CSV table of C-alpha atoms and ligand atoms in Angstrom, one decimal:
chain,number,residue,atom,x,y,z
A,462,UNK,CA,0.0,0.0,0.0
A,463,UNK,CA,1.1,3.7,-0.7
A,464,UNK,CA,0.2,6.6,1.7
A,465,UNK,CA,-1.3,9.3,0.1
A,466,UNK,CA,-2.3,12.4,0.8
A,467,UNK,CA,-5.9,13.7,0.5
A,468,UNK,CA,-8.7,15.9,1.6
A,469,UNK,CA,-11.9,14.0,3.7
A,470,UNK,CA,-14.9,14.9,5.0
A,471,UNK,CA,-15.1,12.9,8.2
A,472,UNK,CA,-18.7,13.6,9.1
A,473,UNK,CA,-21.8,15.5,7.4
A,474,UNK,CA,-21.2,18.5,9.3
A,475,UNK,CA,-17.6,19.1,9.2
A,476,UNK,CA,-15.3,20.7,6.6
A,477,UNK,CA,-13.1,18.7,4.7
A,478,UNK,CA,-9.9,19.0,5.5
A,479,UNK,CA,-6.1,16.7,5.7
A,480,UNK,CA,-6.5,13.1,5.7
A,481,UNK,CA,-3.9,10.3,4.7
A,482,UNK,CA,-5.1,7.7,2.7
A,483,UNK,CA,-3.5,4.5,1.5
A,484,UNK,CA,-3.5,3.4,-2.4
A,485,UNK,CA,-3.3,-0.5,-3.4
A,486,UNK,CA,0.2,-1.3,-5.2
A,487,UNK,CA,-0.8,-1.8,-9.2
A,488,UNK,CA,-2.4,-5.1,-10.1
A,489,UNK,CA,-1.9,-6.7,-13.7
A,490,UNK,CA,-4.4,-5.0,-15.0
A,491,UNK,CA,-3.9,-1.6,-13.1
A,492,UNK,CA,-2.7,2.0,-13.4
A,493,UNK,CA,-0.9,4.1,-11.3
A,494,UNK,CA,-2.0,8.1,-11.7
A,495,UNK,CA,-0.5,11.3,-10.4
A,496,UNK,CA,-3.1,13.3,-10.1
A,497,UNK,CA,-2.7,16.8,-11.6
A,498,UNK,CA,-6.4,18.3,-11.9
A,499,UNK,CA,-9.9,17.7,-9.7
A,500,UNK,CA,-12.9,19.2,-10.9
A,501,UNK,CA,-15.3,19.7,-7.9
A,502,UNK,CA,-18.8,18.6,-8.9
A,503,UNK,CA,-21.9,19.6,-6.9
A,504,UNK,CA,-22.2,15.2,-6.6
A,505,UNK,CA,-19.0,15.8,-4.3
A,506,UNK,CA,-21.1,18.4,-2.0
A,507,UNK,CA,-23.9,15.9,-2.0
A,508,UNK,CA,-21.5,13.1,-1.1
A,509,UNK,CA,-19.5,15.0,1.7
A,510,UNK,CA,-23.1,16.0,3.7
A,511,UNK,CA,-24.4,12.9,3.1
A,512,UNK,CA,-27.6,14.7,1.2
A,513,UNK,CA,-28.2,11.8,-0.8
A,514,UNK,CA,-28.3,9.5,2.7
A,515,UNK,CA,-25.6,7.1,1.7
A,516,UNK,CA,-22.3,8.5,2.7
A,517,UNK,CA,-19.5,6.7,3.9
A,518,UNK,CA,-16.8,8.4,6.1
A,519,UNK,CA,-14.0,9.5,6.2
A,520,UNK,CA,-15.4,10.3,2.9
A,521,UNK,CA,-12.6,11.5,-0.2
A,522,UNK,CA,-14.8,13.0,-2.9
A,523,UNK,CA,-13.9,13.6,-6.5
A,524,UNK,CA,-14.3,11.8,-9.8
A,525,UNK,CA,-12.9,14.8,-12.6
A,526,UNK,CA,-9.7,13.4,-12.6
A,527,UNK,CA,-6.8,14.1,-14.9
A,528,UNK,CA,-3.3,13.2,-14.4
A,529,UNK,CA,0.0,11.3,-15.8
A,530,UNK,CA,0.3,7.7,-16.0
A,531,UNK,CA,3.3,6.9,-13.6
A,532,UNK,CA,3.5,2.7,-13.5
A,533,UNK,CA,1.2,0.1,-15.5
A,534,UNK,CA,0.3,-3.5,-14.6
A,535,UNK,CA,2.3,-6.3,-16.1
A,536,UNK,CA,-1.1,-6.9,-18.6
A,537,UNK,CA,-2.2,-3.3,-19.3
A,538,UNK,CA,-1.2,-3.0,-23.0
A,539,UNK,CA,-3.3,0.5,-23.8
A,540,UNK,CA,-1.7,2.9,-21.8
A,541,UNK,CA,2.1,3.4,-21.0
A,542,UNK,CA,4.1,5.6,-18.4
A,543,UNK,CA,3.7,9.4,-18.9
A,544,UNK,CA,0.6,8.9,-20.6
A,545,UNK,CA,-2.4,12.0,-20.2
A,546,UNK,CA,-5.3,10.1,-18.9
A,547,UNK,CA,-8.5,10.8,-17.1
A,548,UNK,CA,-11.1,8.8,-14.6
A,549,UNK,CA,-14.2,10.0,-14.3
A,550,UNK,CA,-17.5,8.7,-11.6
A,551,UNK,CA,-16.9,4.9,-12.0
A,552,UNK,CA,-13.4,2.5,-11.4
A,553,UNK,CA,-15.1,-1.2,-11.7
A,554,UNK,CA,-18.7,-2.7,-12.8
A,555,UNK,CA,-19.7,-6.2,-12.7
A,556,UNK,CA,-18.3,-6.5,-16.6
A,557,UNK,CA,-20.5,-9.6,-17.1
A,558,UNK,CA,-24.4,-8.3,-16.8
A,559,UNK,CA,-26.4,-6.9,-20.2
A,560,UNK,CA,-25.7,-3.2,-19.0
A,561,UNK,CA,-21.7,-3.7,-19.0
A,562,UNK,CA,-22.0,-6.1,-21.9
A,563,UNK,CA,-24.0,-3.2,-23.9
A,564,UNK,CA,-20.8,-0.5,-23.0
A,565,UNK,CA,-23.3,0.8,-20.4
A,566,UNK,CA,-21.2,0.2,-17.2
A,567,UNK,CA,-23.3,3.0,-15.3
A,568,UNK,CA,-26.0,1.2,-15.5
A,569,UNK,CA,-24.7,-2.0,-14.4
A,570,UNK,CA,-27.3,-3.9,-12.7
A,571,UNK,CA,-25.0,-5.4,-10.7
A,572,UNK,CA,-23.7,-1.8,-9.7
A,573,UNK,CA,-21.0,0.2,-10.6
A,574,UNK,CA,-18.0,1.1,-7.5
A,575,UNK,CA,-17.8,4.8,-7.7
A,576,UNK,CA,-14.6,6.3,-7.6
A,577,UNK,CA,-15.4,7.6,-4.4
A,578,UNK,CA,-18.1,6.2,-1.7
A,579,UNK,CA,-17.7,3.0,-3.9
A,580,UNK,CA,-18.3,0.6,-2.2
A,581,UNK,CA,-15.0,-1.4,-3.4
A,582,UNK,CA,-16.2,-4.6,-4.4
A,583,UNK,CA,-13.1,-7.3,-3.1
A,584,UNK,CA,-13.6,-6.4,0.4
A,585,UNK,CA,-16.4,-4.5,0.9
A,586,UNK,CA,-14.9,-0.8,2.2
A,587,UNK,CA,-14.8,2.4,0.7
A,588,UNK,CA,-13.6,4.2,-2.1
A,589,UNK,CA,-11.5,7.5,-2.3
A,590,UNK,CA,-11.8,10.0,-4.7
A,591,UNK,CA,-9.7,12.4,-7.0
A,592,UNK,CA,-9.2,15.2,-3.5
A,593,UNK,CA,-5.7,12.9,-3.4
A,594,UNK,CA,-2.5,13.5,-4.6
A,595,UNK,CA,-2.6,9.7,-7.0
A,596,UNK,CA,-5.1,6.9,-7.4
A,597,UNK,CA,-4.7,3.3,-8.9
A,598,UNK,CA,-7.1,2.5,-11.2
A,599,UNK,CA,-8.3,-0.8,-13.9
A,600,UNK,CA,-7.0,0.3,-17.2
A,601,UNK,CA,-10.9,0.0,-18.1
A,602,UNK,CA,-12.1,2.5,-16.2
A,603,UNK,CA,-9.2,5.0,-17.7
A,604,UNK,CA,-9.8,7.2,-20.3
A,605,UNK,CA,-7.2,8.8,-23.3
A,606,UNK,CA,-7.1,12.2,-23.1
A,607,UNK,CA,-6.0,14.0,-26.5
A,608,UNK,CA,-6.1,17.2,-26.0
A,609,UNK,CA,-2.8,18.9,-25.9
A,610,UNK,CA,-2.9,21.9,-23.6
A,611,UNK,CA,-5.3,23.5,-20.3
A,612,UNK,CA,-5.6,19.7,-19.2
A,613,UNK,CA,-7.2,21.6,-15.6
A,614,UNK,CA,-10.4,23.1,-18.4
A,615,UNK,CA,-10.5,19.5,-19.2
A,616,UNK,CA,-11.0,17.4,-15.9
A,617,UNK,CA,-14.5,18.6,-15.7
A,618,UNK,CA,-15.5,16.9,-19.1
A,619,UNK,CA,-15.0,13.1,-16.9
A,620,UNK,CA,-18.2,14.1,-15.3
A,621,UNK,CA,-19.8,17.5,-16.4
A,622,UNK,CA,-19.3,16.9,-19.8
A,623,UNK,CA,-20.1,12.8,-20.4
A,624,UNK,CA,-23.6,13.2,-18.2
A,625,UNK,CA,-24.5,16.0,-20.6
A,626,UNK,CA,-23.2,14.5,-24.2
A,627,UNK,CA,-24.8,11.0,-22.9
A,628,UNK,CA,-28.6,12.1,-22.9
A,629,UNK,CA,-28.2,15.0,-25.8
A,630,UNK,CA,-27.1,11.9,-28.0
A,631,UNK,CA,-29.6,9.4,-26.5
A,632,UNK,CA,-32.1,11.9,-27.7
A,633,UNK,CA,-30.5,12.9,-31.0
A,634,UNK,CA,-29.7,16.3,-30.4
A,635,UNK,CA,-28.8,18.0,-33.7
A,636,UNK,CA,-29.5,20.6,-36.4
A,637,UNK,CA,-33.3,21.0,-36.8
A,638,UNK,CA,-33.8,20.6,-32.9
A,639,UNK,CA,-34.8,22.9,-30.3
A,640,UNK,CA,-33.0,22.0,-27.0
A,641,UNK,CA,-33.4,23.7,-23.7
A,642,UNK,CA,-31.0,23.6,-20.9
A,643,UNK,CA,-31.9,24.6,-17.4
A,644,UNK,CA,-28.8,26.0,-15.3
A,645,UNK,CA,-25.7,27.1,-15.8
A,646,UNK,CA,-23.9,26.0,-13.2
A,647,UNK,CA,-20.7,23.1,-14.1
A,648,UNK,CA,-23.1,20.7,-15.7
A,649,UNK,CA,-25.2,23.1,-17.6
A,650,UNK,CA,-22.4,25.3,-19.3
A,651,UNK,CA,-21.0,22.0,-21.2
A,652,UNK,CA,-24.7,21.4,-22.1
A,653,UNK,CA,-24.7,24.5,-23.4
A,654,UNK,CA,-21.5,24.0,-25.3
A,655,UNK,CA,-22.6,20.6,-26.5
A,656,UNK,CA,-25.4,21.1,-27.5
A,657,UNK,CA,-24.4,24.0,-29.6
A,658,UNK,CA,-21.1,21.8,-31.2
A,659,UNK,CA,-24.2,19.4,-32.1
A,660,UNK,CA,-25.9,21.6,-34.6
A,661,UNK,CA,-29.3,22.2,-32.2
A,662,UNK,CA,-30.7,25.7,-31.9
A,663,UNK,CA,-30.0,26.4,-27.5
A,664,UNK,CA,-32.2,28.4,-25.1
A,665,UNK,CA,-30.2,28.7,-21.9
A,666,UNK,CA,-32.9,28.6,-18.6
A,667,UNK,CA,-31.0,30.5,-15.9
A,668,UNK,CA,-32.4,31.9,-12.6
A,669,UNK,CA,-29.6,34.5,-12.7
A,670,UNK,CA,-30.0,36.9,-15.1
A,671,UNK,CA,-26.2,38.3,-14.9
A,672,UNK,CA,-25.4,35.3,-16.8
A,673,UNK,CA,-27.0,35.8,-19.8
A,674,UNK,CA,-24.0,37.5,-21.5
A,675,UNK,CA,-22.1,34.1,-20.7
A,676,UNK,CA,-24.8,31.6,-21.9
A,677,UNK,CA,-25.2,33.5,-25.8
A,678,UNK,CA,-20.7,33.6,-25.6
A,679,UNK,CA,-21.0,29.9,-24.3
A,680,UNK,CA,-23.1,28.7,-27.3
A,681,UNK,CA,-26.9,29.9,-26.1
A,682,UNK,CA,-28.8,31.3,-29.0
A,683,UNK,CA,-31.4,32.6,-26.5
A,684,UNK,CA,-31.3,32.8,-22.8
A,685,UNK,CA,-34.5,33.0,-20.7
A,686,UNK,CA,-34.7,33.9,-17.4
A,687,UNK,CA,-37.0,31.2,-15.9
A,688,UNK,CA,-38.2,33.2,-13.2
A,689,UNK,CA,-39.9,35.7,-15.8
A,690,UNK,CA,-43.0,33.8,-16.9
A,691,UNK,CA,-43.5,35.9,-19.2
A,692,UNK,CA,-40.2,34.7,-20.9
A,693,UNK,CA,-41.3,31.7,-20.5
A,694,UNK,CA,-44.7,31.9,-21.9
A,695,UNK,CA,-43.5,32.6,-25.0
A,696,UNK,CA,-41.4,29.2,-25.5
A,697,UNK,CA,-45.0,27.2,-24.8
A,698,UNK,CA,-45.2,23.6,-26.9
A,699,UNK,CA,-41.6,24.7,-28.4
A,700,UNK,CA,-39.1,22.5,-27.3
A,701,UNK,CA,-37.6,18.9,-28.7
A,702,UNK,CA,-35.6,18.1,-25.5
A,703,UNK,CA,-35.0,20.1,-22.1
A,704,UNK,CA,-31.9,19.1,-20.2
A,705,UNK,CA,-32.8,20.0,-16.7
A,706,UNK,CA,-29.3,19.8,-14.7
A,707,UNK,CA,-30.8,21.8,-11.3
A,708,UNK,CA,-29.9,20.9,-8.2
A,709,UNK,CA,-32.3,22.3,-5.8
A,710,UNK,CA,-36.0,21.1,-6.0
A,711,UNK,CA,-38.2,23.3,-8.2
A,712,UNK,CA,-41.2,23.5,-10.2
A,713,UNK,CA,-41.2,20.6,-12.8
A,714,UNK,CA,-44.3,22.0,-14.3
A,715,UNK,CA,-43.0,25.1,-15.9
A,716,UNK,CA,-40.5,23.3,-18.1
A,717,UNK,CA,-43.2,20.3,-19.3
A,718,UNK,CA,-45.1,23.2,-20.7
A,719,UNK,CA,-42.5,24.4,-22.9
A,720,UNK,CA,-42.8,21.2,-24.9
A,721,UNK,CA,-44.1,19.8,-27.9
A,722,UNK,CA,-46.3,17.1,-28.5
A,723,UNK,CA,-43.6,13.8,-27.9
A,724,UNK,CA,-41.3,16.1,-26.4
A,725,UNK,CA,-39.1,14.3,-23.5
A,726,UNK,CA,-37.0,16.7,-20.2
A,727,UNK,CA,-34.6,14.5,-19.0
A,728,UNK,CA,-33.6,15.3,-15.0
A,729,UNK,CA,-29.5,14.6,-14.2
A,730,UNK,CA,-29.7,17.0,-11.4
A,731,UNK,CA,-29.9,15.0,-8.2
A,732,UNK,CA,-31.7,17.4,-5.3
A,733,UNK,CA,-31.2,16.0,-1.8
A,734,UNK,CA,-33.2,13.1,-0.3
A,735,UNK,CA,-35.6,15.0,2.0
A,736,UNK,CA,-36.3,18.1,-0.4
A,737,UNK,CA,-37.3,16.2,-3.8
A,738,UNK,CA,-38.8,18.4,-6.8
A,739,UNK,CA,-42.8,18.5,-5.8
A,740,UNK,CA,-45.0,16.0,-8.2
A,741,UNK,CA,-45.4,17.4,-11.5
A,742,UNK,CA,-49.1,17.7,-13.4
A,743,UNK,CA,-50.2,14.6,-14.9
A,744,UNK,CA,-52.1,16.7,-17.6
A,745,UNK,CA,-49.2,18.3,-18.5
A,746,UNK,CA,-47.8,15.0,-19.7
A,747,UNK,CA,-50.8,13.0,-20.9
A,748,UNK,CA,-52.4,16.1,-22.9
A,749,UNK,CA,-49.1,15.7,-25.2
A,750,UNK,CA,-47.8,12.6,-24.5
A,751,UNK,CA,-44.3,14.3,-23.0
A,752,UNK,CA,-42.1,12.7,-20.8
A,753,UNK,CA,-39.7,13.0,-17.8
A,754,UNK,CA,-36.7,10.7,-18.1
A,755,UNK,CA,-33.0,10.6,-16.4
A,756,UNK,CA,-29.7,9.9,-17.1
A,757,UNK,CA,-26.8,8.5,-15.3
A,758,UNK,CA,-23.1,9.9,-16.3
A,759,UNK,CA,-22.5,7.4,-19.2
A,760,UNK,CA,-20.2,4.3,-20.4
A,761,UNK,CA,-16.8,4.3,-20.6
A,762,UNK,CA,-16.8,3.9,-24.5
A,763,UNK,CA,-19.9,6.7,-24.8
A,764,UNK,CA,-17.0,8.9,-22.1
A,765,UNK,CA,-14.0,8.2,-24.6
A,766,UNK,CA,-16.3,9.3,-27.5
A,767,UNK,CA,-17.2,12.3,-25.7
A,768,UNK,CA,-13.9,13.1,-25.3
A,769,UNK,CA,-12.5,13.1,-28.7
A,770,UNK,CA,-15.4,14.4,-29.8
A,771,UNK,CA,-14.3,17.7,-27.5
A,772,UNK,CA,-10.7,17.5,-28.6
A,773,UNK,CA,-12.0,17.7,-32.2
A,774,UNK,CA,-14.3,20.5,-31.6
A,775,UNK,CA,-11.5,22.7,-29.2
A,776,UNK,CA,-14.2,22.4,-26.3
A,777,UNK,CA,-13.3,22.3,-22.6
A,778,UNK,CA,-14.8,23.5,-19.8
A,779,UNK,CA,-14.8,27.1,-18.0
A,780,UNK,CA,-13.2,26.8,-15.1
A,781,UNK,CA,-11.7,28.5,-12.0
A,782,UNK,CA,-8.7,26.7,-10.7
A,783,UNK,CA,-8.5,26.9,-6.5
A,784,UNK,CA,-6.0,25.5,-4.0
A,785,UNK,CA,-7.1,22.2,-2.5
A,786,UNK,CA,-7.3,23.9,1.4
A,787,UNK,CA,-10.0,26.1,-0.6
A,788,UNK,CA,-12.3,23.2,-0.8
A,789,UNK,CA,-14.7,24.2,1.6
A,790,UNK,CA,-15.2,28.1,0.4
A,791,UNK,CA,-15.8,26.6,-3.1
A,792,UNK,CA,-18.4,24.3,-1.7
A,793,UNK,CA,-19.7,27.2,-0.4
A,794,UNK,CA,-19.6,29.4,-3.6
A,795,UNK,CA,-21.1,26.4,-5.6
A,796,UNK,CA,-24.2,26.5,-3.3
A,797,UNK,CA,-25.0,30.0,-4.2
A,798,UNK,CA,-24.4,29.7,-8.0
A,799,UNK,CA,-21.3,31.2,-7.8
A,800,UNK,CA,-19.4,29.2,-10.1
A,801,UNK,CA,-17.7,29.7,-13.8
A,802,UNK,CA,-18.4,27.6,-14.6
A,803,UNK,CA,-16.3,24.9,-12.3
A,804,UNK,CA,-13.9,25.1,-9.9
A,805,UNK,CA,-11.0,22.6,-10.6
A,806,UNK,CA,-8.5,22.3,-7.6
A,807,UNK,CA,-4.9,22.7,-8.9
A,808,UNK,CA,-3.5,18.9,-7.0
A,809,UNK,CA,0.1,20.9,-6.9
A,810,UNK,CA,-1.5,22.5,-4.2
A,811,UNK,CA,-2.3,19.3,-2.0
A,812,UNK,CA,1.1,17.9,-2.8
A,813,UNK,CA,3.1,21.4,-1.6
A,814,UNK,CA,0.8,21.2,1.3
A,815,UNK,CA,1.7,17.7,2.3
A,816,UNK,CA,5.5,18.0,1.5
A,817,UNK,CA,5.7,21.1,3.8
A,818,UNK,CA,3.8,19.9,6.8
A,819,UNK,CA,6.2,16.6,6.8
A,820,UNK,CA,9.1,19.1,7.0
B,1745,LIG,P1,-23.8,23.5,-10.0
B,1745,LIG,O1,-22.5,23.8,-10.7
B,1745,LIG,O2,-24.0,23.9,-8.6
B,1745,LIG,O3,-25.0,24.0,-11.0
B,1745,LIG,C1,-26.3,24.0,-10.7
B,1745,LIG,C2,-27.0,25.2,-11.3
B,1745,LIG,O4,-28.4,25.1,-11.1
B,1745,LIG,C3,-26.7,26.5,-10.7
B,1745,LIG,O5,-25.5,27.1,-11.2
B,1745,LIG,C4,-27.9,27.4,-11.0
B,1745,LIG,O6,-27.8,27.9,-12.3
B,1745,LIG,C5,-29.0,26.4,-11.0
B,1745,LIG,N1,-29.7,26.5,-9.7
B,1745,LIG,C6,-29.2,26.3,-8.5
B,1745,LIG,N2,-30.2,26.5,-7.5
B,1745,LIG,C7,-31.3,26.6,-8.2
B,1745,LIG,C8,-32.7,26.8,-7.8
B,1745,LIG,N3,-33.0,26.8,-6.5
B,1745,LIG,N4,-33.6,26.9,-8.8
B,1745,LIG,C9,-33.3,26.9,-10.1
B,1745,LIG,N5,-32.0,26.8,-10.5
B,1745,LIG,C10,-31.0,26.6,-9.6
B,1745,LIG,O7,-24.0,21.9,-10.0
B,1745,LIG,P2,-23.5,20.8,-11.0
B,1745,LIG,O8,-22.2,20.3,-10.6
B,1745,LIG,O9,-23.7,21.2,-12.4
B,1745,LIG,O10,-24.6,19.6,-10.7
B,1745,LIG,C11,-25.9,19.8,-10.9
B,1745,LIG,C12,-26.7,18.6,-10.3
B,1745,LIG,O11,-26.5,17.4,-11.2
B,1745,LIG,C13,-26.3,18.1,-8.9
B,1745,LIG,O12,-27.5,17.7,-8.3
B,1745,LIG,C14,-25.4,17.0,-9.2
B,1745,LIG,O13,-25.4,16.0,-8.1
B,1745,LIG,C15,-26.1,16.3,-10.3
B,1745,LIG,N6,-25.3,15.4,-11.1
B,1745,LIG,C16,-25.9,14.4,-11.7
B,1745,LIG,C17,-25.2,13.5,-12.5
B,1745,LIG,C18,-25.9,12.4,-13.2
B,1745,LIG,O14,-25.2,11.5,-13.6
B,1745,LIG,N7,-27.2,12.4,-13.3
B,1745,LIG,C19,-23.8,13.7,-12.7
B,1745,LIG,C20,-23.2,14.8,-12.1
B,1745,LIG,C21,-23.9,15.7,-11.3
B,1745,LIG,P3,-28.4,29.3,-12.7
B,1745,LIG,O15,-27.7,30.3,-11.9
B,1745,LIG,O16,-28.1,29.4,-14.2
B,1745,LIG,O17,-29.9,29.3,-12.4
B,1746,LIG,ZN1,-20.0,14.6,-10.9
């Protein structure tokens, strides 16, 4: 085992802060990682204060995770020292059920172990996350990374960006389509950007109208402000496909109206356990046969397509790159929509940190 540091939450109402964890030597089949970039999802907030009920602590959040390949496994044949690669929300699935057998490992009906809060399958413990200075990792679960420069813009595209490309391709997102996406927050700006490399015509829903300059520069070629309902009268039995990516429980209803007849809003954002979005109208859906649907993250082989498919198009996220002992303010920030459009923690910082306190 290798000691390594990282940053824990030890309980849901404490900050995270310092906490040594220890990384399994590299199996056959195994990667070694020095970690250089962690985006910091609002999942991570969720995870560290137990909002979602199922937290295990110390808990090590973070699964945006780029960094350089520093040993392989005597059987890993795709990846070599000083390789780019990234890890995003999953490390292992069952590999054998139809899910993982269709490329759909986050499905796995078996169930996935997430990079952090796992649980890790051999014996049963936890997982840590990507707040760590390395990580060992199943060449399966690790993706190529081709772009070539700001690899801290593209951490956030191993979760941000694969749970938004995944359901604007299930749904065939493209030229011809009108697509709404509700937020800007980490999630919604690389909706916004995808959607917009896909050919659709994008109508950015934010609640905070000083954004509206960045969701038209972003790839928005309207922006509403959903709390205007006059703005949003006028989108009524418009839309294709909404991609709701709010966090916070909120009126369903006013975004089933804005679609046409066979039109679908997939949810990926995730509010807390206690506080769920209220019921939406049954009328609303039946009256136009609409739906409400979710999505997951996505494969690994959906992940890897995402990601060459940003190389190609020069996308990457917006970010804001913070020290790791800053965790806790940007948890705070991220709360009050105070993001652009992700905070990525620089892991320099944590490794600077560690070296000097052992001094
Ligand atoms: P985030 O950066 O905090 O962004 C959320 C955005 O939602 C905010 O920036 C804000 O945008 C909007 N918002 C916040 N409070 C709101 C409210 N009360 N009413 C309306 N809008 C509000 O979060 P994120 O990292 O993008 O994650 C979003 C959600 O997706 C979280 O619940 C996260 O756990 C979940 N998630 C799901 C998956 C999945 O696989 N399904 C994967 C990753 C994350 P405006 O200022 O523009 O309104
Ligand atoms: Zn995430």
């Amino acid at each position: 085992m290798t000691p390594t540091p990282a940053y824990a939450a030890q309980s849901a109402d404490q900050p995270l802060g310092p906490h040594a964890i220890e990384r399994r030597e590299p199996g056959p089949h195994d990667i070694a990682i020095d970690i250089l970039y962690c985006g910091v999802c609002h999942s991570d907030l969720h995870t560290a204060r137990n909002e979602w009920g199922n937290t295990t602590y110390p808990s090590v959040p973070g699964h945006e995770i780029v960094g350089t390949v520093t040993a392989v496994g005597k059987d890993v044949h795709g990846f070599k020292a000083g390789d780019t690669v990234g890890v995003g929300c999953m490390v292992d699935s069952c590999g054998h059920c139809d899910s993982c057998k269709a490329g759909e490992e986050n499905y796995c009906e078996n169930g996935f172990t997430g990079t952090y809060n796992g649980p890790a399958q051999e014996d049963g413990g936890n997982t840590y996350g990507g707040y760590s200075a390395n990580i060992v990792v199943d060449e399966k679960f690790v993706l190529h990374i081709t772009h070539k420069d700001n690899l801290a813009a593209v951490a956030p595209l191993l979760c941000a960006g694969i749970t938004t490309y995944s359901p604007l391709r299930h749904w065939h997102v493209g030229p011809g389509k009108k697509v709404g996406i509700v937020g800007l927050g980490g999630l919604g700006h690389m909706g916004v950007k995808l959607a917009h490399a896909m050919g659709a015509h994008v109508v950015l829903f934010t609640t905070s109208p000083s954004k509206t300059g960045d969701g038209k520069r972003l790839g928005a070629d309207e922006v509403v402000i959903s709390k205007d309902p006059a703005q949003m009268a006028q989108h009524a039995g418009s839309f294709d496909f909404i991609l709701n990516t709010v966090a916070a429980p909120h009126n369903l209803d006013a975004y089933l109206n804005l679609l046409k007849r066979d039109g679908t809003m997939c949810l990926v954002g995730a509010p807390p356990i206690d506080s769920p979005h209220p019921s939406p109208t049954v009328f609303n859906l039946i009256m136009k046969r609409r739906g409400i649907a979710g999505s997951l993250i996505g494969g690994i082989r959906e992940t890897q397509e995402m990601l060459d498919f940003c190389a190609e198009h020069d996308i990457v996220s917006d970010i804001e790159t913070i020290a790791m002992r800053d965790i806790n303010k940007a948890y705070e920030r991220m709360l009050k929509s105070d993001v652009k459009y992700r905070f990525v923690i620089d892991m320099q910082s944590l490794k600077d940190e560690a070296r000097s306190k052992a001094a």
